[in-house]
CSV table of C-alpha atoms in Angstrom, one decimal:
chain,number,residue,atom,x,y,z
I,1,ASN,CA,47.8,-13.3,16.5
I,2,VAL,CA,46.6,-16.9,15.9
I,3,PHE,CA,43.0,-15.8,15.9
I,4,ASP,CA,43.8,-12.9,13.5
I,5,GLU,CA,45.6,-15.2,11.1
I,6,CYS,CA,42.7,-17.7,11.2
I,7,LEU,CA,40.1,-15.0,10.5
I,8,LYS,CA,42.2,-13.6,7.6
I,9,TYR,CA,41.8,-16.9,5.8
I,10,GLY,CA,38.1,-17.4,6.7
I,11,ILE,CA,38.8,-19.9,9.5
I,12,GLU,CA,36.3,-19.7,12.3
I,13,PRO,CA,38.1,-20.3,15.7
I,14,LEU,CA,36.5,-22.8,18.1
I,15,VAL,CA,38.1,-22.3,21.5
I,16,THR,CA,38.1,-24.7,24.4
I,17,ILE,CA,38.3,-22.8,27.7
I,18,THR,CA,40.1,-25.6,29.6
I,19,HIS,CA,41.6,-28.7,28.1
I,20,PHE,CA,42.7,-30.9,31.0
I,21,ASP,CA,44.6,-28.0,32.5
I,22,VAL,CA,44.4,-27.3,36.2
I,23,PRO,CA,47.1,-25.2,37.9
I,24,MET,CA,49.0,-27.5,40.3
I,25,HIS,CA,48.7,-24.7,42.9
I,26,LEU,CA,45.0,-25.2,42.9
I,27,VAL,CA,45.3,-28.9,43.1
I,28,GLU,CA,47.5,-28.6,46.2
I,29,THR,CA,45.7,-25.8,48.0
I,30,ILE,CA,42.0,-26.4,47.4
I,31,GLY,CA,41.9,-29.9,45.9
I,32,SER,CA,41.0,-28.7,42.4
I,33,TRP,CA,37.4,-29.4,41.2
I,34,ARG,CA,36.5,-31.2,44.4
I,35,SER,CA,36.2,-27.6,45.8
I,36,ARG,CA,33.5,-25.1,45.0
I,37,LYS,CA,36.2,-22.4,45.1
I,38,MET,CA,37.3,-23.7,41.6
I,39,VAL,CA,34.0,-22.3,40.2
I,40,ASP,CA,35.1,-18.8,41.2
I,41,CYS,CA,38.6,-19.3,39.7
I,42,TYR,CA,36.9,-20.5,36.4
I,43,GLU,CA,34.5,-17.5,36.4
I,44,ARG,CA,37.5,-15.1,36.5
I,45,LEU,CA,39.2,-16.9,33.7
I,46,CYS,CA,36.1,-16.8,31.6
I,47,GLU,CA,35.6,-13.0,32.2
I,48,VAL,CA,39.2,-12.3,31.2
I,49,ILE,CA,39.2,-14.3,27.9
I,50,PHE,CA,35.6,-13.5,26.9
I,51,ASN,CA,36.4,-9.8,27.2
I,52,ARG,CA,39.8,-10.0,25.6
I,53,TYR,CA,38.6,-12.0,22.6
I,54,LYS,CA,35.0,-10.9,22.3
I,55,ASP,CA,35.5,-9.5,18.8
I,56,LYS,CA,37.6,-12.4,17.5
I,57,VAL,CA,36.1,-15.6,18.8
I,58,LYS,CA,32.4,-16.6,18.5
I,59,TYR,CA,32.4,-20.3,19.4
I,60,TRP,CA,33.5,-21.6,22.8
I,61,LEU,CA,33.6,-25.0,24.6
I,62,THR,CA,33.5,-24.9,28.4
I,63,PHE,CA,35.4,-28.1,29.0
I,64,ASN,CA,37.2,-30.6,26.9
I,65,GLU,CA,35.7,-34.1,27.3
I,66,ILE,CA,34.1,-33.2,30.6
I,67,ASN,CA,33.2,-36.9,31.2
I,68,ILE,CA,36.8,-38.0,31.3
I,69,LEU,CA,37.0,-37.0,35.0
I,70,LEU,CA,35.1,-40.2,35.7
I,71,HIS,CA,37.7,-42.3,34.0
I,72,LEU,CA,41.0,-40.3,34.4
I,73,PRO,CA,40.2,-38.1,37.4
I,74,PHE,CA,43.6,-36.5,37.7
I,75,ILE,CA,43.9,-35.7,34.0
I,76,GLY,CA,40.2,-34.7,33.7
I,77,ALA,CA,39.8,-32.7,36.9
I,78,GLY,CA,43.0,-32.6,38.9
I,79,LEU,CA,41.6,-35.0,41.4
I,80,ALA,CA,43.9,-36.8,43.9
I,81,PHE,CA,42.3,-39.1,46.5
I,82,GLU,CA,43.1,-39.8,50.1
I,83,GLU,CA,43.2,-43.4,51.4
I,84,GLY,CA,39.7,-44.7,52.3
I,85,GLU,CA,37.9,-41.8,50.6
I,86,ASP,CA,34.7,-42.5,48.6
I,87,GLU,CA,36.3,-41.8,45.2
I,88,GLU,CA,33.0,-42.0,43.3
I,89,ALA,CA,31.4,-39.4,45.6
I,90,VAL,CA,34.4,-37.0,45.1
I,91,LYS,CA,34.3,-37.5,41.3
I,92,TYR,CA,30.5,-36.7,41.0
I,93,GLN,CA,30.8,-33.7,43.3
I,94,ALA,CA,33.6,-32.4,41.1
I,95,ALA,CA,31.4,-33.1,38.1
I,96,HIS,CA,28.6,-31.0,39.7
I,97,ASN,CA,31.1,-28.2,40.3
I,98,LYS,CA,32.2,-28.3,36.7
I,99,LEU,CA,28.6,-28.3,35.4
I,100,ILE,CA,27.9,-25.3,37.6
I,101,ALA,CA,31.0,-23.6,36.2
I,102,SER,CA,29.9,-24.4,32.7
I,103,ALA,CA,26.5,-22.8,33.3
I,104,LYS,CA,28.1,-19.7,34.8
I,105,ALA,CA,30.4,-19.4,31.8
I,106,THR,CA,27.4,-19.5,29.5
I,107,LYS,CA,25.7,-16.8,31.5
I,108,ILE,CA,28.8,-14.6,31.5
I,109,ALA,CA,29.4,-15.1,27.8
I,110,ARG,CA,25.9,-14.0,26.9
I,111,GLU,CA,26.3,-10.9,29.0
I,112,ILE,CA,29.6,-9.9,27.4
I,113,ASN,CA,28.6,-10.7,23.8
I,114,PRO,CA,25.0,-12.0,23.0
I,115,ASN,CA,26.4,-13.4,19.7
I,116,PHE,CA,28.7,-15.9,21.5
I,117,LYS,CA,27.8,-19.6,21.0
I,118,ILE,CA,28.7,-21.8,23.9
I,119,GLY,CA,29.0,-25.6,23.6
I,120,CYS,CA,29.6,-28.6,25.8
I,121,MET,CA,32.1,-31.3,24.8
I,122,LEU,CA,32.0,-35.0,25.4
I,123,ALA,CA,34.3,-38.0,24.8
I,124,GLY,CA,31.6,-39.7,23.0
I,125,ALA,CA,31.1,-43.2,21.5
I,126,SER,CA,28.1,-45.5,21.1
I,127,THR,CA,28.2,-48.7,23.2
I,128,TYR,CA,26.8,-51.8,21.4
I,129,ALA,CA,25.3,-54.7,23.3
I,130,ASN,CA,27.3,-57.9,22.8
I,131,THR,CA,24.1,-59.9,22.3
I,132,CYS,CA,20.4,-59.3,22.2
I,133,ALA,CA,20.1,-60.6,25.8
I,134,PRO,CA,18.3,-57.9,27.8
I,135,GLU,CA,21.1,-57.9,30.4
I,136,ASP,CA,23.6,-57.0,27.7
I,137,VAL,CA,21.4,-54.3,26.2
I,138,TRP,CA,20.9,-52.8,29.7
I,139,LYS,CA,24.7,-52.9,30.3
I,140,ALA,CA,25.3,-51.0,27.1
I,141,MET,CA,22.7,-48.4,27.9
I,142,THR,CA,24.1,-48.0,31.4
I,143,ARG,CA,27.6,-47.5,30.0
I,144,ASP,CA,26.4,-44.7,27.7
I,145,ARG,CA,24.4,-43.0,30.4
I,146,ASP,CA,27.5,-42.8,32.6
I,147,ASN,CA,28.9,-40.3,30.0
I,148,PHE,CA,25.8,-38.8,28.4
I,149,PHE,CA,24.4,-37.4,31.7
I,150,PHE,CA,26.9,-34.6,31.5
I,151,ILE,CA,25.5,-33.3,28.2
I,152,ASP,CA,22.0,-34.0,29.4
I,153,VAL,CA,22.5,-31.6,32.2
I,154,GLN,CA,24.3,-29.0,30.0
I,155,SER,CA,21.8,-29.1,27.1
I,156,ARG,CA,18.6,-29.7,29.0
I,157,GLY,CA,19.4,-27.8,32.2
I,158,GLU,CA,18.7,-30.5,34.8
I,159,TYR,CA,19.9,-33.9,36.1
I,160,PRO,CA,18.1,-36.7,34.3
I,161,ASN,CA,16.1,-39.1,36.5
I,162,TYR,CA,18.5,-42.0,35.6
I,163,ALA,CA,21.4,-40.0,37.1
I,164,LYS,CA,19.4,-39.2,40.3
I,165,LYS,CA,18.6,-42.9,40.6
I,166,MET,CA,22.2,-43.7,40.2
I,167,PHE,CA,23.3,-41.3,42.9
I,168,GLN,CA,20.6,-42.9,45.2
I,169,ARG,CA,21.9,-46.4,44.6
I,170,MET,CA,25.5,-45.3,45.1
I,171,ASN,CA,24.6,-43.3,48.3
I,172,ILE,CA,26.0,-40.1,46.8
I,173,ASN,CA,24.6,-36.9,48.2
I,174,LEU,CA,25.8,-34.0,46.1
I,175,LYS,CA,26.4,-30.6,47.8
I,176,VAL,CA,24.0,-28.5,45.8
I,177,GLU,CA,23.9,-24.9,46.7
I,178,GLN,CA,20.8,-22.6,46.6
I,179,GLY,CA,20.3,-21.3,43.1
I,180,ASP,CA,22.2,-24.2,41.4
I,181,GLU,CA,19.1,-25.7,39.8
I,182,GLU,CA,18.0,-22.3,38.4
I,183,LEU,CA,21.5,-21.6,37.1
I,184,LEU,CA,21.6,-24.9,35.2
I,185,LYS,CA,18.1,-24.5,33.9
I,186,ASN,CA,18.6,-20.9,32.7
I,187,ASN,CA,22.0,-21.3,31.1
I,188,THR,CA,22.0,-24.3,28.8
I,189,VAL,CA,24.5,-24.6,26.0
I,190,ASP,CA,23.9,-23.7,22.3
I,191,PHE,CA,25.4,-26.8,20.8
I,192,VAL,CA,26.9,-30.2,21.6
I,193,SER,CA,30.3,-31.3,20.4
I,194,PHE,CA,32.2,-34.5,20.9
I,195,SER,CA,35.4,-36.4,20.2
I,196,TYR,CA,35.0,-39.8,18.7
I,197,TYR,CA,37.8,-42.4,18.8
I,198,ALA,CA,35.9,-45.8,18.7
I,199,SER,CA,32.6,-47.5,19.4
I,200,ARG,CA,32.4,-49.8,22.4
I,201,LEU,CA,30.9,-53.2,23.1
I,202,ALA,CA,29.5,-54.3,26.5
I,203,SER,CA,28.5,-57.6,28.0
I,204,ALA,CA,26.8,-58.4,31.3
I,205,ASP,CA,28.5,-61.8,31.3
I,206,PRO,CA,31.8,-61.7,33.3
I,207,GLU,CA,33.1,-64.7,31.3
I,208,VAL,CA,33.1,-62.5,28.2
I,209,ASN,CA,36.4,-60.7,28.5
I,210,ASN,CA,38.1,-60.4,25.1
I,211,GLN,CA,39.2,-56.9,25.8
I,212,THR,CA,40.8,-54.3,23.5
I,213,SER,CA,42.9,-51.5,25.0
I,214,GLY,CA,40.9,-48.7,23.4
I,215,ASN,CA,41.7,-45.1,24.3
I,216,VAL,CA,41.0,-44.6,28.0
I,217,PHE,CA,37.9,-46.8,27.7
I,218,PRO,CA,38.8,-50.5,27.5
I,219,THR,CA,36.1,-52.4,25.6
I,220,LEU,CA,35.2,-55.8,24.3
I,221,ARG,CA,36.4,-56.6,20.8
I,222,ASN,CA,33.6,-56.3,18.2
I,223,PRO,CA,33.9,-59.2,15.8
I,224,TYR,CA,31.9,-57.3,13.2
I,225,LEU,CA,34.2,-54.3,13.0
I,226,LYS,CA,37.8,-53.8,11.9
I,227,ALA,CA,40.0,-52.4,14.7
I,228,SER,CA,42.9,-49.9,14.5
I,229,GLU,CA,46.0,-50.1,16.6
I,230,TRP,CA,44.1,-48.1,19.2
I,231,GLY,CA,41.5,-50.9,19.4
């Protein structure tokens, strides 16, 4: 009914398939997105809603702010950790599983309705370097890459070299199944979308710590910009 009402007034619906919603049953039984089984559950969800609304909705986003799982893992991906566990390895495995799910959703969507447009969605913001010092510039670039690699994979169809290097340095070995690389390559998104709350500022100097609370992402205060109550 909501879609019909939107269409009646010339409003084009843009639907996010999952917006930080993981059934607690799946968190408790399979560990949510740490498990490859979540991809199967997500596939079934996509098949149902794509078929049900194939004549009413054209634009779809596979995940809301997919990169938030790195910063708020429970909210972003239903991840709970055990004591002593390598949390970074778990988060990036969950990220891989979500990226595979996104590619599968894109494939399913085009089979059901070739006119569907599938997008990825990032919590995005540019990170400025605190000074022109190369260390600060590198810190800012690294901060951005932590988040941008998600949409690099979704829009280009492969892990960028900087992400592969990062995994190497962190001793993270993703469980990549046969066919994953082809799936990512052949099912890239049609568009990129993002939510933007604030820019960020990064310094490589640990003595520089005039933090603002921000929204999820704490950041240094930028003396050249006005700040809202959100920082």
